[in-house]
Short mmCIF file of C-alpha atoms and ligand atoms in Angstrom, two decimals:
data_model
loop_
_atom_site.label_atom_id
_atom_site.label_comp_id
_atom_site.label_asym_id
_atom_site.label_seq_id
_atom_site.Cartn_x
_atom_site.Cartn_y
_atom_site.Cartn_z
CA UNK A 16 14.66 -36.85 3.01
CA UNK A 17 11.48 -35.06 1.92
CA UNK A 18 11.34 -32.07 -0.13
CA UNK A 19 9.00 -29.35 1.04
CA UNK A 20 7.73 -26.48 -0.87
CA UNK A 21 6.66 -23.54 1.19
CA UNK A 22 4.13 -20.90 -0.40
CA UNK A 23 4.18 -17.76 1.09
CA UNK A 24 7.46 -16.27 2.83
CA UNK A 25 5.83 -14.07 5.33
CA UNK A 26 5.79 -14.12 9.13
CA UNK A 27 4.65 -17.56 9.14
CA UNK A 28 6.07 -19.14 5.95
CA UNK A 29 9.59 -17.58 6.40
CA UNK A 30 10.37 -19.15 9.85
CA UNK A 31 8.76 -22.39 9.25
CA UNK A 32 10.66 -22.74 5.77
CA UNK A 33 13.82 -21.81 7.77
CA UNK A 34 13.13 -24.30 10.66
CA UNK A 35 12.06 -27.41 8.07
CA UNK A 36 15.73 -26.59 6.04
CA UNK A 37 17.47 -26.47 9.86
CA UNK A 38 15.91 -30.00 10.21
CA UNK A 39 17.18 -31.45 7.02
CA UNK A 40 14.45 -31.03 4.73
CA UNK A 41 15.09 -29.70 1.26
CA UNK A 42 12.67 -26.69 1.19
CA UNK A 43 11.67 -24.23 -1.74
CA UNK A 44 10.34 -21.10 -0.40
CA UNK A 45 7.78 -19.70 -2.73
CA UNK A 46 6.97 -15.98 -2.92
CA UNK A 47 5.40 -13.71 -5.69
CA UNK A 48 7.34 -10.77 -4.29
CA UNK A 49 10.45 -10.79 -5.81
CA UNK A 50 12.20 -8.44 -3.05
CA UNK A 51 11.31 -10.99 -0.76
CA UNK A 52 12.77 -13.78 -2.71
CA UNK A 53 16.00 -12.11 -3.39
CA UNK A 54 16.38 -11.13 0.02
CA UNK A 55 15.97 -14.75 1.26
CA UNK A 56 18.41 -16.22 -1.19
CA UNK A 57 21.02 -13.74 -0.17
CA UNK A 58 20.34 -14.62 3.83
CA UNK A 59 18.18 -11.86 4.86
CA UNK A 60 15.02 -11.03 6.29
CA UNK A 61 12.47 -8.76 5.23
CA UNK A 62 10.46 -9.23 8.80
CA UNK A 63 11.41 -8.07 12.13
CA UNK A 64 11.08 -11.06 14.53
CA UNK A 65 13.73 -12.13 17.19
CA UNK A 66 16.21 -14.76 16.32
CA UNK A 67 14.89 -15.26 12.55
CA UNK A 68 17.66 -13.70 10.86
CA UNK A 69 20.30 -16.14 12.24
CA UNK A 70 17.77 -19.08 11.69
CA UNK A 71 17.38 -18.01 7.62
CA UNK A 72 21.11 -17.54 7.44
CA UNK A 73 21.85 -21.05 8.84
CA UNK A 74 19.28 -22.29 6.38
CA UNK A 75 20.55 -20.81 3.13
CA UNK A 76 23.84 -21.50 4.54
CA UNK A 77 23.14 -25.09 4.69
CA UNK A 78 21.73 -25.15 1.15
CA UNK A 79 18.50 -26.49 2.13
CA UNK A 80 16.45 -23.50 1.58
CA UNK A 81 16.11 -21.72 -1.52
CA UNK A 82 13.53 -19.12 -2.27
CA UNK A 83 11.95 -18.76 -5.63
CA UNK A 84 9.33 -16.99 -7.62
CA UNK A 85 7.58 -20.22 -8.71
CA UNK A 86 6.76 -24.00 -7.10
CA UNK A 87 8.55 -26.89 -7.96
CA UNK A 88 7.61 -30.26 -8.02
CA UNK A 89 8.02 -31.55 -3.88
CA UNK A 90 6.72 -34.16 -1.53
CA UNK A 91 5.02 -31.96 0.42
CA UNK A 92 3.35 -28.49 0.01
CA UNK A 93 2.57 -26.29 2.68
CA UNK A 94 0.40 -22.76 2.06
CA UNK A 95 1.34 -19.84 4.49
CA UNK A 96 -0.57 -16.82 2.36
CA UNK A 97 -2.40 -14.35 4.29
CA UNK A 98 -6.23 -14.26 4.32
CA UNK A 99 -7.55 -10.68 5.23
CA UNK A 100 -10.75 -9.89 4.78
CA UNK A 101 -12.82 -7.75 2.67
CA UNK A 102 -15.88 -5.73 2.09
CA UNK A 103 -18.81 -6.46 4.54
CA UNK A 104 -15.98 -8.32 6.86
CA UNK A 105 -16.12 -11.76 4.45
CA UNK A 106 -12.99 -13.34 4.21
CA UNK A 107 -11.01 -12.70 1.71
CA UNK A 108 -9.51 -16.33 0.01
CA UNK A 109 -7.97 -15.17 -2.96
CA UNK A 110 -4.67 -15.78 -1.96
CA UNK A 111 -5.25 -19.31 -0.92
CA UNK A 112 -6.73 -20.11 -4.13
CA UNK A 113 -3.79 -18.13 -6.09
CA UNK A 114 -1.37 -20.41 -4.24
CA UNK A 115 -3.46 -23.77 -5.07
CA UNK A 116 -3.61 -22.53 -8.42
CA UNK A 117 0.29 -22.16 -8.16
CA UNK A 118 1.28 -25.51 -6.79
CA UNK A 119 -1.56 -27.05 -9.19
CA UNK A 120 0.74 -28.04 -11.93
CA UNK A 121 3.14 -30.18 -9.44
CA UNK A 122 1.41 -31.91 -7.60
CA UNK A 123 1.84 -35.95 -8.18
CA UNK A 124 0.20 -38.85 -6.36
CA UNK A 125 1.01 -39.27 -2.54
CA UNK A 126 1.54 -35.63 -2.11
CA UNK A 127 1.00 -33.88 0.92
CA UNK A 128 -0.90 -30.48 0.59
CA UNK A 129 -0.80 -28.51 4.03
CA UNK A 130 -2.83 -25.72 4.48
CA UNK A 131 -1.54 -23.32 7.52
CA UNK A 132 -3.29 -20.13 6.95
CA UNK A 133 -6.31 -19.59 8.83
CA UNK A 134 -9.39 -20.17 7.07
CA UNK A 135 -13.26 -20.42 7.72
CA UNK A 136 -14.28 -23.26 8.23
CA UNK A 137 -14.42 -26.06 5.23
CA UNK A 138 -11.66 -24.06 3.28
CA UNK A 139 -9.98 -27.34 3.54
CA UNK A 140 -12.39 -29.13 1.94
CA UNK A 141 -13.25 -26.48 -0.61
CA UNK A 142 -9.78 -26.38 -1.81
CA UNK A 143 -9.54 -30.33 -2.19
CA UNK A 144 -12.83 -30.27 -4.33
CA UNK A 145 -11.13 -26.89 -6.38
CA UNK A 146 -7.92 -29.16 -7.13
CA UNK A 147 -10.44 -32.36 -8.30
CA UNK A 148 -11.91 -29.75 -11.02
CA UNK A 149 -9.13 -28.59 -11.96
CA UNK A 150 -7.19 -32.05 -12.11
CA UNK A 151 -9.15 -34.92 -13.93
CA UNK A 152 -6.35 -37.63 -12.48
CA UNK A 153 -7.43 -36.61 -8.96
CA UNK A 154 -10.93 -36.68 -9.65
CA UNK A 155 -10.56 -40.06 -11.32
CA UNK A 156 -8.18 -41.16 -8.22
CA UNK A 157 -5.19 -42.11 -9.57
CA UNK A 158 -3.58 -39.26 -8.29
CA UNK A 159 -4.21 -39.00 -4.78
CA UNK A 160 -3.25 -35.88 -2.86
CA UNK A 161 -3.46 -35.75 1.09
CA UNK A 162 -5.12 -32.60 2.17
CA UNK A 163 -4.52 -31.51 5.87
CA UNK A 164 -5.10 -27.98 7.48
CA UNK A 165 -2.21 -27.37 10.69
CA UNK A 166 -3.08 -23.99 11.93
CA UNK A 167 -0.08 -21.94 12.91
CA UNK A 168 -0.66 -20.75 16.28
CA UNK A 169 2.59 -18.62 16.80
CA UNK A 170 2.61 -15.27 18.60
CA UNK A 171 4.84 -12.51 17.12
CA UNK A 172 7.68 -11.64 18.94
CA UNK A 173 7.81 -15.07 20.15
CA UNK A 174 7.68 -17.14 16.31
CA UNK A 175 10.73 -19.04 16.90
CA UNK A 176 10.18 -20.41 20.28
CA UNK A 177 6.39 -21.35 19.72
CA UNK A 178 6.99 -22.94 16.40
CA UNK A 179 9.05 -25.27 18.35
CA UNK A 180 7.42 -25.80 21.62
CA UNK A 181 3.61 -24.93 20.94
CA UNK A 182 1.36 -28.16 20.36
CA UNK A 183 -0.18 -28.41 17.08
CA UNK A 184 -3.48 -29.60 15.90
CA UNK A 185 -3.65 -31.48 12.64
CA UNK A 186 -6.87 -31.73 10.70
CA UNK A 187 -6.59 -34.43 7.42
CA UNK A 188 -9.12 -34.36 5.08
CA UNK A 189 -8.47 -38.41 5.79
CA UNK A 190 -6.84 -40.34 8.49
CA UNK A 191 -3.98 -41.22 6.10
CA UNK A 192 -3.51 -37.04 5.43
CA UNK A 193 -3.15 -36.85 9.29
CA UNK A 194 -0.62 -39.06 9.52
CA UNK A 195 1.44 -38.29 6.99
CA UNK A 196 1.29 -34.38 8.04
CA UNK A 197 2.11 -35.16 11.76
CA UNK A 198 5.01 -36.99 10.43
CA UNK A 199 6.19 -33.98 8.95
CA UNK A 200 5.84 -31.81 12.08
CA UNK A 201 6.93 -34.36 14.42
CA UNK A 202 10.36 -33.68 13.14
CA UNK A 203 10.51 -30.19 14.22
CA UNK A 204 8.06 -29.93 17.07
CA UNK A 205 8.58 -30.76 20.32
CA UNK A 206 4.68 -29.85 21.85
CA UNK A 207 2.09 -32.67 21.55
CA UNK A 208 0.85 -33.26 18.21
CA UNK A 209 -3.16 -33.84 18.02
CA UNK A 210 -5.08 -35.13 15.05
CA UNK A 211 -8.47 -34.39 14.00
CA UNK A 212 -10.19 -33.60 10.71
CA UNK A 213 -9.89 -30.62 8.90
CA UNK A 214 -13.05 -29.08 9.80
CA UNK A 215 -12.40 -29.12 14.01
CA UNK A 216 -8.88 -28.00 13.27
CA UNK A 217 -10.14 -24.88 11.41
CA UNK A 218 -12.77 -24.29 14.19
CA UNK A 219 -9.83 -25.17 17.04
CA UNK A 220 -7.84 -22.20 15.37
CA UNK A 221 -10.41 -19.72 15.04
CA UNK A 222 -11.76 -20.32 18.15
CA UNK A 223 -8.67 -19.78 19.94
CA UNK A 224 -8.47 -16.11 18.25
CA UNK A 225 -12.33 -15.82 19.03
CA UNK A 226 -11.78 -16.28 22.86
CA UNK A 227 -8.97 -14.04 23.28
CA UNK A 228 -10.84 -11.01 21.17
CA UNK A 229 -13.53 -11.72 23.54
CA UNK A 230 -11.59 -11.64 26.48
CA UNK A 231 -10.08 -8.49 25.46
CA UNK A 232 -13.41 -6.87 24.49
CA UNK A 233 -14.58 -7.59 28.08
CA UNK A 234 -11.50 -6.02 29.66
CA UNK A 235 -11.86 -3.12 27.45
CA UNK A 236 -15.61 -2.75 28.62
CA UNK A 237 -14.68 -3.02 32.26
CA UNK A 238 -12.37 -0.09 31.46
CA UNK A 239 -15.18 1.86 30.48
CA UNK A 240 -17.22 1.18 33.27
CA UNK A 241 -14.56 1.54 36.16
CA UNK A 242 -13.79 4.86 34.61
CA UNK A 243 -17.36 5.90 35.15
CA UNK A 244 -17.10 4.80 38.55
CA UNK A 245 -13.87 6.73 39.13
CA UNK A 246 -11.84 3.74 40.01
CA UNK A 247 -8.57 1.77 38.40
CA UNK A 248 -9.82 -1.15 36.09
CA UNK A 249 -5.96 -2.14 36.00
CA UNK A 250 -6.73 -2.87 40.46
CA UNK A 251 -10.13 -4.65 39.35
CA UNK A 252 -8.60 -7.06 36.51
CA UNK A 253 -5.39 -7.46 39.37
CA UNK A 254 -7.53 -8.52 42.11
CA UNK A 255 -10.08 -10.66 39.96
CA UNK A 256 -7.38 -12.51 38.35
CA UNK A 257 -6.25 -13.84 42.17
CA UNK A 258 -9.15 -15.88 41.65
CA UNK A 259 -7.79 -19.10 40.33
CA UNK A 260 -10.38 -19.59 37.70
CA UNK A 261 -10.35 -16.45 36.34
CA UNK A 262 -7.89 -14.67 34.00
CA UNK A 263 -9.22 -11.28 32.34
CA UNK A 264 -6.59 -10.11 29.92
CA UNK A 265 -5.74 -5.87 29.53
CA UNK A 266 -7.61 -3.17 28.02
CA UNK A 267 -5.76 -0.99 25.75
CA UNK A 268 -6.49 1.28 22.79
CA UNK A 269 -7.72 -1.25 20.65
CA UNK A 270 -7.20 -4.83 19.06
CA UNK A 271 -4.78 -5.38 15.72
CA UNK A 272 -2.70 -7.24 13.88
CA UNK A 273 -3.94 -9.60 11.17
CA UNK A 274 -5.16 -12.45 13.32
CA UNK A 275 -7.21 -11.56 16.38
CA UNK A 276 -8.64 -8.56 14.71
CA UNK A 277 -9.76 -10.61 11.61
CA UNK A 278 -10.59 -14.10 12.31
CA UNK A 279 -13.48 -13.75 14.63
CA UNK A 280 -15.45 -12.55 11.65
CA UNK A 281 -14.32 -15.70 9.89
CA UNK A 282 -16.78 -17.34 11.85
CA UNK A 283 -19.44 -14.12 12.37
CA UNK A 284 -19.92 -13.49 8.77
CA UNK A 285 -20.71 -17.22 8.27
CA UNK A 286 -23.18 -17.39 10.91
CA UNK A 287 -24.14 -13.91 11.85
CA UNK A 288 -27.51 -15.01 13.38
CA UNK A 289 -25.53 -17.23 15.95
CA UNK A 290 -22.24 -15.42 16.83
CA UNK A 291 -23.86 -12.88 18.92
CA UNK A 292 -21.14 -12.47 21.38
CA UNK A 293 -18.21 -12.72 19.08
CA UNK A 294 -19.83 -9.84 16.85
CA UNK A 295 -20.37 -7.87 19.90
CA UNK A 296 -16.96 -8.33 20.89
CA UNK A 297 -15.74 -7.39 17.64
CA UNK A 298 -17.55 -4.00 17.48
CA UNK A 299 -16.32 -3.00 21.14
CA UNK A 300 -12.76 -3.59 20.20
CA UNK A 301 -13.30 -1.57 16.69
CA UNK A 302 -14.90 0.98 18.95
CA UNK A 303 -11.87 1.72 21.41
CA UNK A 304 -9.70 3.94 19.41
CA UNK A 305 -13.03 6.17 19.00
CA UNK A 306 -12.95 6.68 22.64
CA UNK A 307 -9.16 7.06 22.86
CA UNK A 308 -9.43 10.05 20.20
CA UNK A 309 -12.36 11.36 22.28
CA UNK A 310 -10.47 11.32 25.56
CA UNK A 311 -7.48 13.24 23.66
CA UNK A 312 -9.69 15.81 22.35
CA UNK A 313 -11.08 16.06 25.88
CA UNK A 314 -7.57 16.58 27.17
CA UNK A 315 -6.57 19.27 24.51
CA UNK A 316 -9.97 21.27 24.63
CA UNK A 317 -8.48 24.04 26.60
CA UNK A 318 -5.48 24.47 24.30
CA UNK A 319 -5.28 26.63 21.19
CA UNK A 320 -3.36 24.52 17.95
CA UNK A 321 -2.14 21.59 20.23
CA UNK A 322 1.02 19.60 19.37
CA UNK A 323 0.20 15.79 19.93
CA UNK A 324 2.55 13.24 20.50
CA UNK A 325 1.65 9.73 19.75
CA UNK A 326 4.05 7.05 20.62
CA UNK A 327 3.89 3.68 18.50
CA UNK A 328 2.55 3.14 15.35
CA UNK A 329 3.00 -0.85 15.59
CA UNK A 330 -0.08 -3.07 16.60
CA UNK A 331 1.55 -4.37 19.73
CA UNK A 332 5.12 -4.13 21.52
CA UNK A 333 8.10 -4.61 20.13
CA UNK A 334 7.17 -5.84 16.82
CA UNK A 335 7.35 -3.72 13.48
CA UNK A 336 3.83 -4.74 12.00
CA UNK A 337 1.60 -2.06 11.34
CA UNK A 338 -1.24 -3.45 9.95
CA UNK A 339 -4.85 -2.94 11.54
CA UNK A 340 -3.03 -1.16 13.93
CA UNK A 341 -5.14 0.84 16.66
CA UNK A 342 -2.13 3.23 16.97
CA UNK A 343 -2.15 4.21 13.35
CA UNK A 344 -5.76 4.75 13.49
CA UNK A 345 -5.78 6.99 16.30
CA UNK A 346 -3.22 8.65 14.53
CA UNK A 347 -5.14 9.07 11.26
CA UNK A 348 -8.52 9.82 13.36
CA UNK A 349 -6.74 12.63 15.40
CA UNK A 350 -5.18 14.22 11.76
CA UNK A 351 -8.60 13.91 10.54
CA UNK A 352 -10.24 15.46 13.42
CA UNK A 353 -7.84 18.82 14.10
CA UNK A 354 -6.83 18.60 10.12
CA UNK A 355 -4.47 22.11 10.19
CA UNK A 356 -5.39 23.19 13.99
CA UNK A 357 -2.97 20.98 15.64
CA UNK A 358 0.60 19.08 15.18
CA UNK A 359 -0.03 15.25 15.21
CA UNK A 360 3.45 13.81 15.28
CA UNK A 361 4.33 10.05 15.43
CA UNK A 362 7.15 7.92 16.40
CA UNK A 363 7.71 4.26 16.21
CA UNK A 364 11.15 2.87 16.42
CA UNK A 365 10.00 -0.50 14.79
CA UNK A 366 7.71 -0.05 12.19
CA UNK A 367 9.91 1.33 9.02
CA UNK A 368 7.65 2.76 6.58
CA UNK A 369 8.54 5.37 4.66
CA UNK A 370 5.06 7.21 4.25
CA UNK A 371 4.91 7.43 8.23
CA UNK A 372 6.60 10.83 9.39
CA UNK A 373 8.37 8.96 12.02
CA UNK A 374 9.89 11.84 14.12
CA UNK A 375 12.77 10.97 16.06
CA UNK A 376 12.73 10.56 20.10
CA UNK A 377 15.12 13.67 20.39
CA UNK A 378 12.90 15.65 19.17
CA UNK A 379 9.48 14.97 19.12
CA UNK A 380 8.77 15.83 22.45
CA UNK A 381 9.73 19.43 22.07
CA UNK A 382 6.56 21.95 22.69
CA UNK A 383 4.50 19.28 22.86
CA UNK A 384 0.87 19.77 24.73
CA UNK A 385 0.05 16.18 25.25
CA UNK A 386 1.85 12.86 24.94
CA UNK A 387 -0.17 9.92 23.92
CA UNK A 388 1.55 6.34 24.85
CA UNK A 389 -0.24 4.00 22.11
CA UNK A 390 2.29 1.00 21.78
CA UNK A 391 4.34 -0.42 24.57
CA UNK A 392 7.46 -0.37 22.72
CA UNK A 393 10.14 -1.51 25.46
CA UNK A 394 12.09 1.60 24.89
CA UNK A 395 9.52 4.02 25.62
CA UNK A 396 9.70 2.89 29.29
CA UNK A 397 13.22 4.43 29.85
CA UNK A 398 12.11 7.73 28.39
CA UNK A 399 13.20 10.33 31.06
CA UNK A 400 10.24 12.33 32.31
CA UNK A 401 12.65 14.68 34.06
CA UNK A 402 14.39 15.44 30.58
CA UNK A 403 11.15 15.66 28.65
CA UNK A 404 9.60 18.00 31.52
CA UNK A 405 12.16 20.82 30.10
CA UNK A 406 10.97 20.76 26.41
CA UNK A 407 7.13 20.13 26.76
CA UNK A 408 4.89 22.89 26.77
CA UNK A 409 2.18 21.21 29.04
CA UNK A 410 3.30 18.12 31.16
CA UNK A 411 0.28 15.99 30.25
CA UNK A 412 0.47 12.11 29.37
CA UNK A 413 -2.45 9.71 28.59
CA UNK A 414 -1.31 5.97 28.85
CA UNK A 415 -3.23 4.03 27.00
CA UNK A 416 -1.27 0.89 27.81
CA UNK A 417 -0.70 1.04 31.90
CA UNK A 418 2.65 0.65 30.87
CA UNK A 419 4.76 3.92 32.00
CA UNK A 420 5.94 4.62 35.24
CA UNK A 421 3.38 6.65 36.37
CA UNK A 422 5.08 7.81 39.69
CA UNK A 423 8.19 8.77 37.67
CA UNK A 424 6.53 11.07 35.14
CA UNK A 425 4.07 12.67 38.15
CA UNK A 426 7.56 13.35 40.15
CA UNK A 427 8.96 15.02 37.10
CA UNK A 428 5.33 17.59 36.99
CA UNK A 429 3.43 15.41 34.91
CA UNK A 430 -0.39 15.23 34.90
CA UNK A 431 -0.94 11.44 34.11
CA UNK A 432 -4.02 9.78 32.71
CA UNK A 433 -4.44 6.09 32.26
CA UNK A 434 -6.89 4.47 30.18
CA UNK A 435 -9.68 2.62 32.21
CA UNK A 436 -9.07 5.06 35.31
CA UNK A 437 -9.74 8.18 36.49
CA UNK A 438 -6.83 10.55 36.83
CA UNK A 439 -7.96 11.52 40.04
CA UNK A 440 -6.60 8.14 41.71
CA UNK A 441 -3.49 8.02 39.51
N1 SAJ B 6 -4.07 -6.90 23.17
C1 SAJ B 6 -4.70 -6.22 24.52
N2 SAJ B 6 -5.09 -6.82 25.51
C2 SAJ B 6 -4.72 -7.82 25.64
C3 SAJ B 6 -3.99 -8.65 24.73
C4 SAJ B 6 -3.55 -8.11 23.46
O1 SAJ B 6 -5.41 -5.06 24.01
O2 SAJ B 6 -4.51 -8.19 26.77
C5 SAJ B 6 -4.43 -6.70 21.56
C6 SAJ B 6 -2.42 -6.23 21.16
O3 SAJ B 6 -2.31 -4.92 21.98
C7 SAJ B 6 -2.66 -6.40 19.81
C8 SAJ B 6 -4.10 -7.38 19.54
O4 SAJ B 6 -4.47 -7.68 21.05
O5 SAJ B 6 -3.45 -5.41 19.25
C9 SAJ B 6 -3.57 -8.84 19.31
O6 SAJ B 6 -2.40 -9.08 19.87
P1 SAJ B 6 -2.10 -10.72 20.68
O7 SAJ B 6 -0.66 -10.72 21.35
O8 SAJ B 6 -3.07 -10.90 21.31
O9 SAJ B 6 -2.26 -11.51 19.37
P2 SAJ B 6 -1.59 -11.53 17.97
O10 SAJ B 6 -2.47 -11.14 16.75
O11 SAJ B 6 -0.04 -11.11 17.89
O12 SAJ B 6 -1.41 -13.16 17.80
C10 SAJ B 6 -2.51 -14.19 17.94
C11 SAJ B 6 -2.19 -15.21 18.92
N3 SAJ B 6 -3.18 -16.15 19.47
C12 SAJ B 6 -3.62 -16.38 21.13
O13 SAJ B 6 -3.26 -15.88 21.63
C13 SAJ B 6 -4.97 -16.87 20.88
C14 SAJ B 6 -1.13 -16.10 18.42
O14 SAJ B 6 -0.94 -17.29 19.16
C15 SAJ B 6 -1.72 -16.90 16.71
O15 SAJ B 6 -0.85 -17.51 16.36
C16 SAJ B 6 -1.87 -15.37 15.91
O16 SAJ B 6 -2.56 -14.60 16.63
C17 SAJ B 6 -2.50 -15.66 14.90
O17 SAJ B 6 -1.57 -16.09 13.75
O18 SAJ B 6 -3.52 -16.05 13.96
#
């Protein structure tokens, strides 16, 4: 039985540590946040993710998972810490190097160090080099450490399923490192496991998220053009996607989260001359919240002191994560624009952030002049427009996700506006 130390108990680290523990590995999960450590040790979770609580409870109960503030000697170390960007959209690798510093004293001959965090090309090499600089025994070869990059690929909201079923790519700095890392993942992954070199694995991960970002940017650009043409982008995309080799994604209020809105910069910041499409897609997607705000201002132009209801704060449906959320950006931009000349209300049933003034669905619609759907949480689909129509001031709804039942809202007297579509066609 191998011992594994997972550094970082966030969206990726905690499910990974629990899954490995439930498959017989002895796992210590490490986090710098004491509250997270205490929560995990009592079988609790600090993240909203379907099925995670049960998985963590089982892992802690089996005594195969413990959380701690400091690493311990182990056979394998898996680094799952965030990699945000800093000023100038440059990758911030502070947490990756902090994690490396934390495990440095515990590294022994034959250990495997796996980097799961999404990183710019050549980071795995840089970490191995850093360890050599800090540990003479690694530099002179008396202690051999096997470094590999194995990027996580799971979709928030479906993490537990995808952690097991998705194919994995493992990029070892040496062939032996790939073989050893593959052994670990083989115990828990039912998808295929492909081995390659570390830089290729880094680029594979960045290419996946960049592909999605560029595709969404294209959909957002089509939405803008279709609005000008007075047609519905939703119909255009749906019909274009009937072609066997076309799969255009959905436009929306912008692209958020800690992956797709960040990772393309890991390529573009290092290759600014070459990364033309990547940079321009990022710029398109970053501009969408401003366009949405422009439309909201236009819809309120005839109203004195409007009350604007924003539904959703998280970056996408049915998750409680508001990092880089376009919904929150739009909320902030509206507050800045209107200042005290409008009341901007916000509801999100998934985000539990005390600094947000989260208004309940029971009272949020009272006297509203505009309802804007920003995140397509399932419960917003069940809002009854007939009931709402009796308490709002103006019956206008703006759907930035093309999610609501527009027929139903219209039959309750609402004027319905949808992103990427001329309201006359709705
Ligand atoms: N979005 C659109 N239109 C779409 C799809 C998404 O506007 O058609 C928006 C979402 O609303 C959200 C953002 O894009 O604001 C990103 O959401 P997402 O569901 O596309 O992706 P993430 O960030 O939750 O997860 C991605 C996934 N990558 C790919 O699908 C290639 C996931 O598999 C990765 O593991 C994850 O990034 C990560 O951690 O890197």
